[in-house]
mmCIF file of C-alpha atoms in Angstrom:
data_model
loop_
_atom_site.group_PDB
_atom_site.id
_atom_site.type_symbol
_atom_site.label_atom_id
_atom_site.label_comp_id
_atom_site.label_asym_id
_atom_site.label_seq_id
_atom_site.Cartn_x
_atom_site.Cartn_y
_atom_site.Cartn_z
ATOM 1 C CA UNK A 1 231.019 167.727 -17.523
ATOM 2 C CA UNK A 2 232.827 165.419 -14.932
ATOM 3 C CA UNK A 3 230.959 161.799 -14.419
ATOM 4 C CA UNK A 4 232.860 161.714 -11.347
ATOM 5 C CA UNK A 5 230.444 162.634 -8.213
ATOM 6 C CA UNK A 6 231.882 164.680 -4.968
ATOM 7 C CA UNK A 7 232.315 162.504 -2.210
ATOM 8 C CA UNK A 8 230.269 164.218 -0.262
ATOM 9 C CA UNK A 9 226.958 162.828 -2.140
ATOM 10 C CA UNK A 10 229.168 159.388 -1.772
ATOM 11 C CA UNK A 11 229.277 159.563 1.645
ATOM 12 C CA UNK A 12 227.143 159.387 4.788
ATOM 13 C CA UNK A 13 227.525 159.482 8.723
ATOM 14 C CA UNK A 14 223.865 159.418 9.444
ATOM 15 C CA UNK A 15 223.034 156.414 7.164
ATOM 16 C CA UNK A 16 220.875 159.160 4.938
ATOM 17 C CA UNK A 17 221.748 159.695 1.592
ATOM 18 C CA UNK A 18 223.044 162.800 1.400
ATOM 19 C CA UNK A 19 220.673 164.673 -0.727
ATOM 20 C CA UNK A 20 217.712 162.612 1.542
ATOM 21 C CA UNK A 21 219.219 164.722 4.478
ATOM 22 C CA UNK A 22 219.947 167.956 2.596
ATOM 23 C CA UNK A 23 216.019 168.174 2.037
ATOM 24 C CA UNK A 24 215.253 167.567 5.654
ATOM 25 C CA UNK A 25 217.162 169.954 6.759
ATOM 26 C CA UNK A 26 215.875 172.399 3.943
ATOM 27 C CA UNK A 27 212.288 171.551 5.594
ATOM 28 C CA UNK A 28 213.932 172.014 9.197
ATOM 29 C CA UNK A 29 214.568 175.445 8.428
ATOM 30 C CA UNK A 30 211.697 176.080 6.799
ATOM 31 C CA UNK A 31 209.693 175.149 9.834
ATOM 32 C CA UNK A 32 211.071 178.111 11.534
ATOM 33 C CA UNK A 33 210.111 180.376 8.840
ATOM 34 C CA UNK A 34 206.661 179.185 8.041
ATOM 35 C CA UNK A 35 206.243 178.129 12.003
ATOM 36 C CA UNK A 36 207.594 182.172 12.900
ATOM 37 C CA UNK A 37 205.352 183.621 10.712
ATOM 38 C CA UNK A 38 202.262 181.581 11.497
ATOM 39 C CA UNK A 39 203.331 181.923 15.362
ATOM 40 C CA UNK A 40 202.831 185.538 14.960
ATOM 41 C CA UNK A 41 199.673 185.696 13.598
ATOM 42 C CA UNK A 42 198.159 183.516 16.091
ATOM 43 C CA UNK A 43 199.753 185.905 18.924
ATOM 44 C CA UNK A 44 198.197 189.053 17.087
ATOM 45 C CA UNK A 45 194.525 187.188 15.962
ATOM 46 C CA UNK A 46 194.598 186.746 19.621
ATOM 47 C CA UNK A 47 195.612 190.130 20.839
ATOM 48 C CA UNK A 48 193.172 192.119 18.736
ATOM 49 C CA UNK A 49 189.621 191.257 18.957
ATOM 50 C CA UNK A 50 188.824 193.150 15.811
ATOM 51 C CA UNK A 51 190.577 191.025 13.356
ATOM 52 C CA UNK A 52 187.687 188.565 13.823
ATOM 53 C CA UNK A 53 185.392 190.874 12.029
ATOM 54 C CA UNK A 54 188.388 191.061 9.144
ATOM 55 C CA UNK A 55 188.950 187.661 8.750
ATOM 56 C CA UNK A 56 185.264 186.696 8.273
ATOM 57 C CA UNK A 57 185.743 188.391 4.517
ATOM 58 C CA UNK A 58 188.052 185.015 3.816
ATOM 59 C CA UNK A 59 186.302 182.612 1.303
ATOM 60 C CA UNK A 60 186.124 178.953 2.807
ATOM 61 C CA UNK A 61 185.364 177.661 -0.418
ATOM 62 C CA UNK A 62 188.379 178.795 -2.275
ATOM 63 C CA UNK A 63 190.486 177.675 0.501
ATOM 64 C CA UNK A 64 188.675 174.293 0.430
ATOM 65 C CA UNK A 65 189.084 173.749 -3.068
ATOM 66 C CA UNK A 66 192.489 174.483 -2.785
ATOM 67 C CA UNK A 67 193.131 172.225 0.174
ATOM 68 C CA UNK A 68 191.848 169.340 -2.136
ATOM 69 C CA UNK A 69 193.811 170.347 -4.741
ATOM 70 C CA UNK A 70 196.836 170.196 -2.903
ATOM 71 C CA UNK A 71 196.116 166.862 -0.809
ATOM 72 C CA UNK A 72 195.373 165.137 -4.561
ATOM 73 C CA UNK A 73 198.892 166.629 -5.695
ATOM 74 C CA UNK A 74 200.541 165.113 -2.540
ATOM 75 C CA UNK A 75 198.832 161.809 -3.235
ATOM 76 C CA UNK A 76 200.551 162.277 -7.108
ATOM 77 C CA UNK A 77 203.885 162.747 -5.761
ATOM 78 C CA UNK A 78 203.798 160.027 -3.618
ATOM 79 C CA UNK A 79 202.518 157.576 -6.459
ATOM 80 C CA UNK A 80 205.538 158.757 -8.720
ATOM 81 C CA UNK A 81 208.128 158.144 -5.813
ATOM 82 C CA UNK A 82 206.304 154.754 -5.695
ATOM 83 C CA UNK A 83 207.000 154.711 -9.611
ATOM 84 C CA UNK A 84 210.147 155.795 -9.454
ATOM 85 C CA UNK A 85 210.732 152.930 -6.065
ATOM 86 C CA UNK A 86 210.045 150.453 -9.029
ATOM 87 C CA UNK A 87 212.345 151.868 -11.598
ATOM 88 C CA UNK A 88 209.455 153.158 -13.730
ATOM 89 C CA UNK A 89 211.108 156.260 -14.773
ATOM 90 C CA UNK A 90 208.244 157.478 -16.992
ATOM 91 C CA UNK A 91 205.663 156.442 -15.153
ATOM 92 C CA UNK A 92 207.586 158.661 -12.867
ATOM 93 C CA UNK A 93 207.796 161.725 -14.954
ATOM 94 C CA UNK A 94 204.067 161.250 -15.842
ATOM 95 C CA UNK A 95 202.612 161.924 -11.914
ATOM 96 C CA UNK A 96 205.567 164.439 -11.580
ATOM 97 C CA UNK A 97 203.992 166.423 -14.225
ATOM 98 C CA UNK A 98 200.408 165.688 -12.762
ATOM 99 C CA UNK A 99 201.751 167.042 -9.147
ATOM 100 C CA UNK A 100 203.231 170.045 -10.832
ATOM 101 C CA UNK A 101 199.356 170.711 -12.991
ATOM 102 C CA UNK A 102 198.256 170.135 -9.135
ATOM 103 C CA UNK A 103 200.083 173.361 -8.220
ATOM 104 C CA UNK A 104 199.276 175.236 -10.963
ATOM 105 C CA UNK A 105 195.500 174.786 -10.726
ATOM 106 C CA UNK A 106 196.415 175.788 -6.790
ATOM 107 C CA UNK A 107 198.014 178.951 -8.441
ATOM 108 C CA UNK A 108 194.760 179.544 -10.576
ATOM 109 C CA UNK A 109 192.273 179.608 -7.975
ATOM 110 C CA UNK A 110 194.784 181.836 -5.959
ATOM 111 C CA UNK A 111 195.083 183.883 -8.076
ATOM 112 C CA UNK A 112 190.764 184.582 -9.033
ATOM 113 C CA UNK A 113 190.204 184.730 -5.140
ATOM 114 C CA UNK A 114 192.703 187.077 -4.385
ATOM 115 C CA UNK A 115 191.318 189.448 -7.472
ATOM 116 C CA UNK A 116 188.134 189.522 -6.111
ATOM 117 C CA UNK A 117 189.484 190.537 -2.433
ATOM 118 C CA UNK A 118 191.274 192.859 -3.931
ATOM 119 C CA UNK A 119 188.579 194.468 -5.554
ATOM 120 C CA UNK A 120 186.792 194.918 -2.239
ATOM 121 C CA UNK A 121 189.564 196.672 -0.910
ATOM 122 C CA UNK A 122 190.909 194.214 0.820
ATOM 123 C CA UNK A 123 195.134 195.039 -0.035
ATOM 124 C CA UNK A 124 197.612 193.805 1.658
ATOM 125 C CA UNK A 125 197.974 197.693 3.022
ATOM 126 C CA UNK A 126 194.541 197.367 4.896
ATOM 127 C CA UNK A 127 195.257 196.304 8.226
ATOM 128 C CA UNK A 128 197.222 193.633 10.034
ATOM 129 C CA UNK A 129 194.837 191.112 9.275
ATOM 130 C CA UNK A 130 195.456 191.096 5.583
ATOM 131 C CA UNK A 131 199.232 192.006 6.142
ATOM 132 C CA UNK A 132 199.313 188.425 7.558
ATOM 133 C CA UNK A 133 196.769 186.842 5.376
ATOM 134 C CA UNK A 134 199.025 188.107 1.759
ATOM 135 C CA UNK A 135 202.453 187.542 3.497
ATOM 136 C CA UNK A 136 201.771 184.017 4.253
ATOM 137 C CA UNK A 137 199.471 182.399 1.684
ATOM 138 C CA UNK A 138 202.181 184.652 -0.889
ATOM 139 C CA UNK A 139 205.378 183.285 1.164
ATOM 140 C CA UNK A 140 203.513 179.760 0.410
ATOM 141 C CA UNK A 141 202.911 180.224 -3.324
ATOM 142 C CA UNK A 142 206.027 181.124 -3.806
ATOM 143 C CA UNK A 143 206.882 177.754 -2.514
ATOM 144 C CA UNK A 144 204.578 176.216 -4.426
ATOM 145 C CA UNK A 145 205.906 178.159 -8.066
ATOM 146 C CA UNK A 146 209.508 176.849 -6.533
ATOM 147 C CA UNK A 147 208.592 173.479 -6.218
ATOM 148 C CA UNK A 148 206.685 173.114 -9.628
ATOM 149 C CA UNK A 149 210.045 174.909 -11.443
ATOM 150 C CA UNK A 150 212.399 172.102 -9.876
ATOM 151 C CA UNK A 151 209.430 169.220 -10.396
ATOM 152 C CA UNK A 152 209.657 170.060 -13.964
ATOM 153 C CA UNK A 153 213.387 169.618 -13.947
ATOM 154 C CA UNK A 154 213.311 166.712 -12.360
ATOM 155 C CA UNK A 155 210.490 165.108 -14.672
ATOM 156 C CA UNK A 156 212.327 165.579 -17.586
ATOM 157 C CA UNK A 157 215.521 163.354 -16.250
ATOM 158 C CA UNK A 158 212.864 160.921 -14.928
ATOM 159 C CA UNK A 159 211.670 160.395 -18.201
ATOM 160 C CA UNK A 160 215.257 159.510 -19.625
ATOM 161 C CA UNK A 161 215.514 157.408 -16.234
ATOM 162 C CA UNK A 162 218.283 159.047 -14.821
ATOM 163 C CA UNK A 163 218.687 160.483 -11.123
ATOM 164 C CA UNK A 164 215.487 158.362 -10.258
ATOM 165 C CA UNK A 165 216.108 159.248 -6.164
ATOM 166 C CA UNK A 166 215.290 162.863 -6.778
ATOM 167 C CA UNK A 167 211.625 162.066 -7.316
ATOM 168 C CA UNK A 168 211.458 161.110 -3.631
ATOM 169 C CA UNK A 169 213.296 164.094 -2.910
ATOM 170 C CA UNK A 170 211.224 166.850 -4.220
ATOM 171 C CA UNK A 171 208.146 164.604 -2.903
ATOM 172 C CA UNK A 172 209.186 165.103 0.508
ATOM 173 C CA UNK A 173 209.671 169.044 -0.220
ATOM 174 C CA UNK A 174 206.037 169.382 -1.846
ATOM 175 C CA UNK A 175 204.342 166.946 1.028
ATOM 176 C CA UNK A 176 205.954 169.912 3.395
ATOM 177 C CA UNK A 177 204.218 172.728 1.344
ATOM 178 C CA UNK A 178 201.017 170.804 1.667
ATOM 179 C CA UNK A 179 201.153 170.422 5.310
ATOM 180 C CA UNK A 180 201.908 174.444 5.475
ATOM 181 C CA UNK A 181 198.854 174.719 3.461
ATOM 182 C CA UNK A 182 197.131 172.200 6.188
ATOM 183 C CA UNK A 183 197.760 174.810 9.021
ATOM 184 C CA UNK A 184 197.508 177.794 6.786
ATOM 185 C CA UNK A 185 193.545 176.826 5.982
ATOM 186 C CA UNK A 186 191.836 176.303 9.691
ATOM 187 C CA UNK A 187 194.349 179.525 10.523
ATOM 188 C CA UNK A 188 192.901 182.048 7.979
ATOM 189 C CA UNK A 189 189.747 180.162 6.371
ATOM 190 C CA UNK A 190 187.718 178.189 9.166
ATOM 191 C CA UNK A 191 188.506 180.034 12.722
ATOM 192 C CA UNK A 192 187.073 183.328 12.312
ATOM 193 C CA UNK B 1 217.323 150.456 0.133
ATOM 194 C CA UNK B 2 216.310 147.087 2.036
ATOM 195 C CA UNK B 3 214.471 149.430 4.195
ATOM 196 C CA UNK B 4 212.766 150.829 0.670
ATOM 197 C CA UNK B 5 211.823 147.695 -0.979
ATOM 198 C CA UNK B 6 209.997 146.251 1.948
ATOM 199 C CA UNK B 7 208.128 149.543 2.504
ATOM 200 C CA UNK B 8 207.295 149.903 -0.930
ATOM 201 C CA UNK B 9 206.094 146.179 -1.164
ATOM 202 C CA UNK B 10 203.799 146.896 2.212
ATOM 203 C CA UNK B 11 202.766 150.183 0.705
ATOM 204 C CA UNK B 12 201.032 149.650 -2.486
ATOM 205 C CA UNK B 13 199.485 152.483 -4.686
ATOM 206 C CA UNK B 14 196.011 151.594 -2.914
ATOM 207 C CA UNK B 15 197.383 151.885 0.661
ATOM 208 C CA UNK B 16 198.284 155.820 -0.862
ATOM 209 C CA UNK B 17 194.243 156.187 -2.330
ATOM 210 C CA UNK B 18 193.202 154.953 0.785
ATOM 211 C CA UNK B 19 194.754 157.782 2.989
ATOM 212 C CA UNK B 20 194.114 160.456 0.632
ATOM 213 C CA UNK B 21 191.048 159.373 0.855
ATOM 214 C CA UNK B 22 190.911 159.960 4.897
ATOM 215 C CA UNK B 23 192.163 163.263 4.268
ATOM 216 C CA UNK B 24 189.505 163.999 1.762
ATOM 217 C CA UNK B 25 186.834 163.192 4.566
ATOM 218 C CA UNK B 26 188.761 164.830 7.254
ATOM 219 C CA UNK B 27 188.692 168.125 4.999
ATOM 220 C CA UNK B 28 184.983 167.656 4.580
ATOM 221 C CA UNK B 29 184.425 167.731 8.452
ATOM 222 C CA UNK B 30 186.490 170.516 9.516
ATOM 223 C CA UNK B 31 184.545 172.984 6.703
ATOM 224 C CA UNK B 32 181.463 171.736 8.328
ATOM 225 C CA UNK B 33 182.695 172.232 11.384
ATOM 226 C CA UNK B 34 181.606 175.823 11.961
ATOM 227 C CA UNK B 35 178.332 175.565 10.188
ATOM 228 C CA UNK B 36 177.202 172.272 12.592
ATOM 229 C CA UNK B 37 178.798 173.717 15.563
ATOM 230 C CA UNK B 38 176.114 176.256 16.607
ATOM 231 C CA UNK B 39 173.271 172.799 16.095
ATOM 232 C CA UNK B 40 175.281 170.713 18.390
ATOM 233 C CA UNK B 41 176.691 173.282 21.109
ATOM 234 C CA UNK B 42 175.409 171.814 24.979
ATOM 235 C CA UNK B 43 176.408 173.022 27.959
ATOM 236 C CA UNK B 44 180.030 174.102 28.532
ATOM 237 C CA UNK B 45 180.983 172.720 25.017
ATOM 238 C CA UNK B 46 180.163 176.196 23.130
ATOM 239 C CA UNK B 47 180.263 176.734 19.162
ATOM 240 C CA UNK B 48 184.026 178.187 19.185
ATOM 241 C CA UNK B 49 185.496 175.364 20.983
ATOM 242 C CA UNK B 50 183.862 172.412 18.212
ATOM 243 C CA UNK B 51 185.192 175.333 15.836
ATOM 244 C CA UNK B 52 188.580 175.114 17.503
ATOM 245 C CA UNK B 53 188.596 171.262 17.440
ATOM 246 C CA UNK B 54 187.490 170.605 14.115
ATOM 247 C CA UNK B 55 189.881 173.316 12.388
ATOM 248 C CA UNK B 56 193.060 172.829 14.129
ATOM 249 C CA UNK B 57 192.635 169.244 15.840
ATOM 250 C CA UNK B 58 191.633 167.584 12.411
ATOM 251 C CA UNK B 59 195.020 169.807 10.919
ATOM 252 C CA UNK B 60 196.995 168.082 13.280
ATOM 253 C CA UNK B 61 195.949 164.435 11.972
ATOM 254 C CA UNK B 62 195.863 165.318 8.428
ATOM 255 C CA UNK B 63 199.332 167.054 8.937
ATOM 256 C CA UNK B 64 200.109 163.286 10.766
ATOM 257 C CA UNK B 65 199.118 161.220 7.894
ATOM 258 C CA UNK B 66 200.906 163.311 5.620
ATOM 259 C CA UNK B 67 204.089 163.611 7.317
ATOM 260 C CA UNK B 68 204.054 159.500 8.533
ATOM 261 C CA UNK B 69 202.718 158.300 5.031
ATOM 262 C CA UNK B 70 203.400 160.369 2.371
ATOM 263 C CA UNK B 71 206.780 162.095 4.146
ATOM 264 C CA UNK B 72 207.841 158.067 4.848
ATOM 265 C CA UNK B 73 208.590 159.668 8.223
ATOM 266 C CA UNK B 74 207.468 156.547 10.109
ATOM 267 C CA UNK B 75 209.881 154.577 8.384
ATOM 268 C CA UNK B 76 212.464 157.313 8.363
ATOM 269 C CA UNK B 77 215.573 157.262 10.716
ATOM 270 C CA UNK B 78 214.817 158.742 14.123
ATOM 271 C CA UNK B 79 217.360 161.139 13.520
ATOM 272 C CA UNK B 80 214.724 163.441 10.978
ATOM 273 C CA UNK B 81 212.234 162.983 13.328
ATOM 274 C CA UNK B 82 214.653 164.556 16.193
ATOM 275 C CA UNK B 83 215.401 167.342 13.924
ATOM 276 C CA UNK B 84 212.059 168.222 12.633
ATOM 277 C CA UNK B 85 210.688 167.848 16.711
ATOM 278 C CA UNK B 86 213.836 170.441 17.473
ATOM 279 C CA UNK B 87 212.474 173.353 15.383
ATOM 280 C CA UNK B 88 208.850 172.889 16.643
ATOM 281 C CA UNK B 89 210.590 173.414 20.128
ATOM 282 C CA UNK B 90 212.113 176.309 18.290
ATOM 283 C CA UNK B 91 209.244 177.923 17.240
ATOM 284 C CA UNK B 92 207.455 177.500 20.414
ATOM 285 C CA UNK B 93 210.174 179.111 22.384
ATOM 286 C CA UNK B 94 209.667 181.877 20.235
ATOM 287 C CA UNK B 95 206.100 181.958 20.620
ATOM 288 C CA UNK B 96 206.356 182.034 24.207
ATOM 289 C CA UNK B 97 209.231 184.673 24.352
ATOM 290 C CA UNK B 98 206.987 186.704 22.260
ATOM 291 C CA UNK B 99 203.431 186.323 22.555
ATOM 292 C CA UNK B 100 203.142 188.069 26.439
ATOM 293 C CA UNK B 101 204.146 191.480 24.651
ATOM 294 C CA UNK B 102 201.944 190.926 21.601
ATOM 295 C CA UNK B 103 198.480 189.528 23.351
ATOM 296 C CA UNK B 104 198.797 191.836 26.351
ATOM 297 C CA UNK B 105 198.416 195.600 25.665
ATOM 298 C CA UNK B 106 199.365 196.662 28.607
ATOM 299 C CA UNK B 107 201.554 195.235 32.207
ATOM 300 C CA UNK B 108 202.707 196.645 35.276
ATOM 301 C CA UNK B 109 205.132 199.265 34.370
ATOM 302 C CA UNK B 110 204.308 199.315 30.283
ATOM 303 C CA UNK B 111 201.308 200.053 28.420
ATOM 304 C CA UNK B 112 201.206 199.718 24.580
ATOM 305 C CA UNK B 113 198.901 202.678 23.632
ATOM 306 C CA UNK B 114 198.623 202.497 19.781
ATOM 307 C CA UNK B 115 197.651 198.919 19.763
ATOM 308 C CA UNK B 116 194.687 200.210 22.612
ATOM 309 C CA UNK B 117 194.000 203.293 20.203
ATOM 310 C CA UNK B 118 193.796 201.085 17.397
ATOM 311 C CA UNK B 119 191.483 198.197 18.285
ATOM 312 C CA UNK B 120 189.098 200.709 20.057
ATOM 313 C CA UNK B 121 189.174 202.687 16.669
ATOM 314 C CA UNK B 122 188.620 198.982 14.797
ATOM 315 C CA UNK B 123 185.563 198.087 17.294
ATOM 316 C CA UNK B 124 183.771 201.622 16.675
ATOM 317 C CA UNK B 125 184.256 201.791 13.012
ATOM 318 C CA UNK B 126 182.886 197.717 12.662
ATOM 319 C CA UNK B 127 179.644 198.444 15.352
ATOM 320 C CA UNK B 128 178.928 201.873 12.779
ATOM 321 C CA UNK B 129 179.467 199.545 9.481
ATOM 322 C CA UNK B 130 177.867 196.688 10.624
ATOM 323 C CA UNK B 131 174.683 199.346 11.747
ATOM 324 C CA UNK B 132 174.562 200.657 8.088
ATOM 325 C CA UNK B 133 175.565 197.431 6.454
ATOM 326 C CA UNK B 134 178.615 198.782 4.891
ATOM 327 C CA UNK B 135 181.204 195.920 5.372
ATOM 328 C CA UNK B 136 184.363 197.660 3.495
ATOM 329 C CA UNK B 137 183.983 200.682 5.117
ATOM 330 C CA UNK B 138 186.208 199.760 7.948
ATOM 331 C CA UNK B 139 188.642 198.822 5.698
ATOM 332 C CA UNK B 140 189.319 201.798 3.708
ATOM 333 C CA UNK B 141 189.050 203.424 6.734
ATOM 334 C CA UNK B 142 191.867 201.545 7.184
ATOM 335 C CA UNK B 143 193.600 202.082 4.122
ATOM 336 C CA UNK B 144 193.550 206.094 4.746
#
């Protein structure tokens, strides 16, 4: 493999590095697909004065928990770009890996609530309520399995201290997934 | 990286406890929202609009704190912030370009019949559940 890097990670007109800026605008875009999706649920919640009665079946608590959850893995990620600030690469590595357990307990709890829904015939094939309610809380676990997949990567050079500015990078990405979560939880857990 | 250093040196790991633990306490109060509302409703201010406030106004903050401390957004160059503001005003124009066909079943030369059929189908099935106390039975209604 080449030591040599492209010169477009070299490089910079904005006075971002590169891969800084390649995030951002990974987050840009997915602001129009998270910010679509949650745009047209709002229209239809408001359009059809039944789904009120569907989306009282939602479970606060399990939505709470995993609101905490999340905010506590944010608050990891940020201490291990603060690690990583101060060339602590395994220090680093260490609240990567507790960030990434974050999203897996997220995952967990997911995964028990939407078993029990389930089971009361709540599918994703009920009505439009739960079309919504499956398509974006699933569109935003698959974010968070994505994130935890490339967190793991990016641990593991942490811990031999090399490419130490990618732990701000995926930060920024799982700080984004957590603020998705932040609209996602008033939207389908606490107006109803 | 001059930028960096100084922001890291202002922003220690207890300035990042600290705000977590603001969003801890605003996630408290917007899950109690709902359940005080109904105690504190007076006057014009009804239950649904504390509801409204406390779920989606206290989202907006937390979302704030996350994105200026955690994001590094308010030490970011002004050029992210100009982006990310861009495809909010994306998504709104969208909203609006959509929303008058969605909320609205029916204007002056259109009317949207299945979505009438359907929610007066909805309402009847929930007032005959909710009468025998069988919750799921709109719902696999539904599923038929």
């Amino acid at each position: 493999m080449s030591t040599t890097r492209p010169i477009a990670t070299t490089r910079s007109a904005t006075g971002i590095p590169t891969g800084k800026l390649a995030v951002w605008w990974v987050i840009g875009s997915e602001i129009v697909i998270f910010g679509g999706l949650l745009a047209s649920y709002i229209m239809h919640r408001l359009g059809h004065p039944e789904w009120a009665e569907y989306a009282s079946h939602t479970n606060t608590w399990f939505g709470g928990a995993n609101t905490f959850v999340l905010l506590t893995s944010s608050l990891f990620a940020v201490l291990a770009h603060h690690a990583a600030e101060h060339g602590d690469g395994k220090k680093a590595a260490k609240w990567l890996l507790g960030t990434c357990a974050g999203g897996l307990v997220f995952l967990c709890i997911k995964a028990v609530e939407w078993t029990g829904e389930i089971q009361h015939g709540y599918t994703i094939t009920a009505n439009g309520f739960w079309h919504f309610y499956y398509t974006a809380a699933g569109l935003h676990a698959l974010h968070v399995i994505a994130g935890c997949i490339i967190m793991l990567i990016i641990a593991r050079d942490a811990w031999k201290g090399k490419e130490l500015q990618r732990v701000e990078l995926i930060g920024i990405y799982w700080h984004f997934v957590d603020i998705v979560w932040i609209f996602l939880f008033p939207l389908l857990y606490i107006a109803k | 990286m001059a930028e960096h250093q100084d922001h890291a040196d202002d922003h220690g790991q207890a300035f990042y406890v600290k705000i977590w633990a603001i969003l801890l306490v605003l996630l408290i109060l917007s899950i109690l929202g709902p359940i005080v509302a109904p105690h504190v409703a007076f006057g014009f201010l009804e239950a649904w609009m504390i509801t409204m406030m406390t779920a989606f106004g206290i989202a907006v903050v937390k979302a704030y704190l996350v994105a200026a401390n955690f994001m590094h957004l308010n030490v970011e160059k002004k050029y992210i912030t100009y982006l990310l503001v861009t495809m909010l005003m994306l998504m709104l124009l969208f909203f609006a370009g959509t929303a008058p066909d969605v909320m609205e079943h029916k204007g002056q030369n259109w009317e949207n019949v299945a979505a009438e059929a359907e929610i007066e189908r909805a309402l009847e099935a929930q007032g005959t559940a909710d009468a025998h106390g069988e919750h799921a039975r709109e719902h696999e209604d539904a599923a038929h």
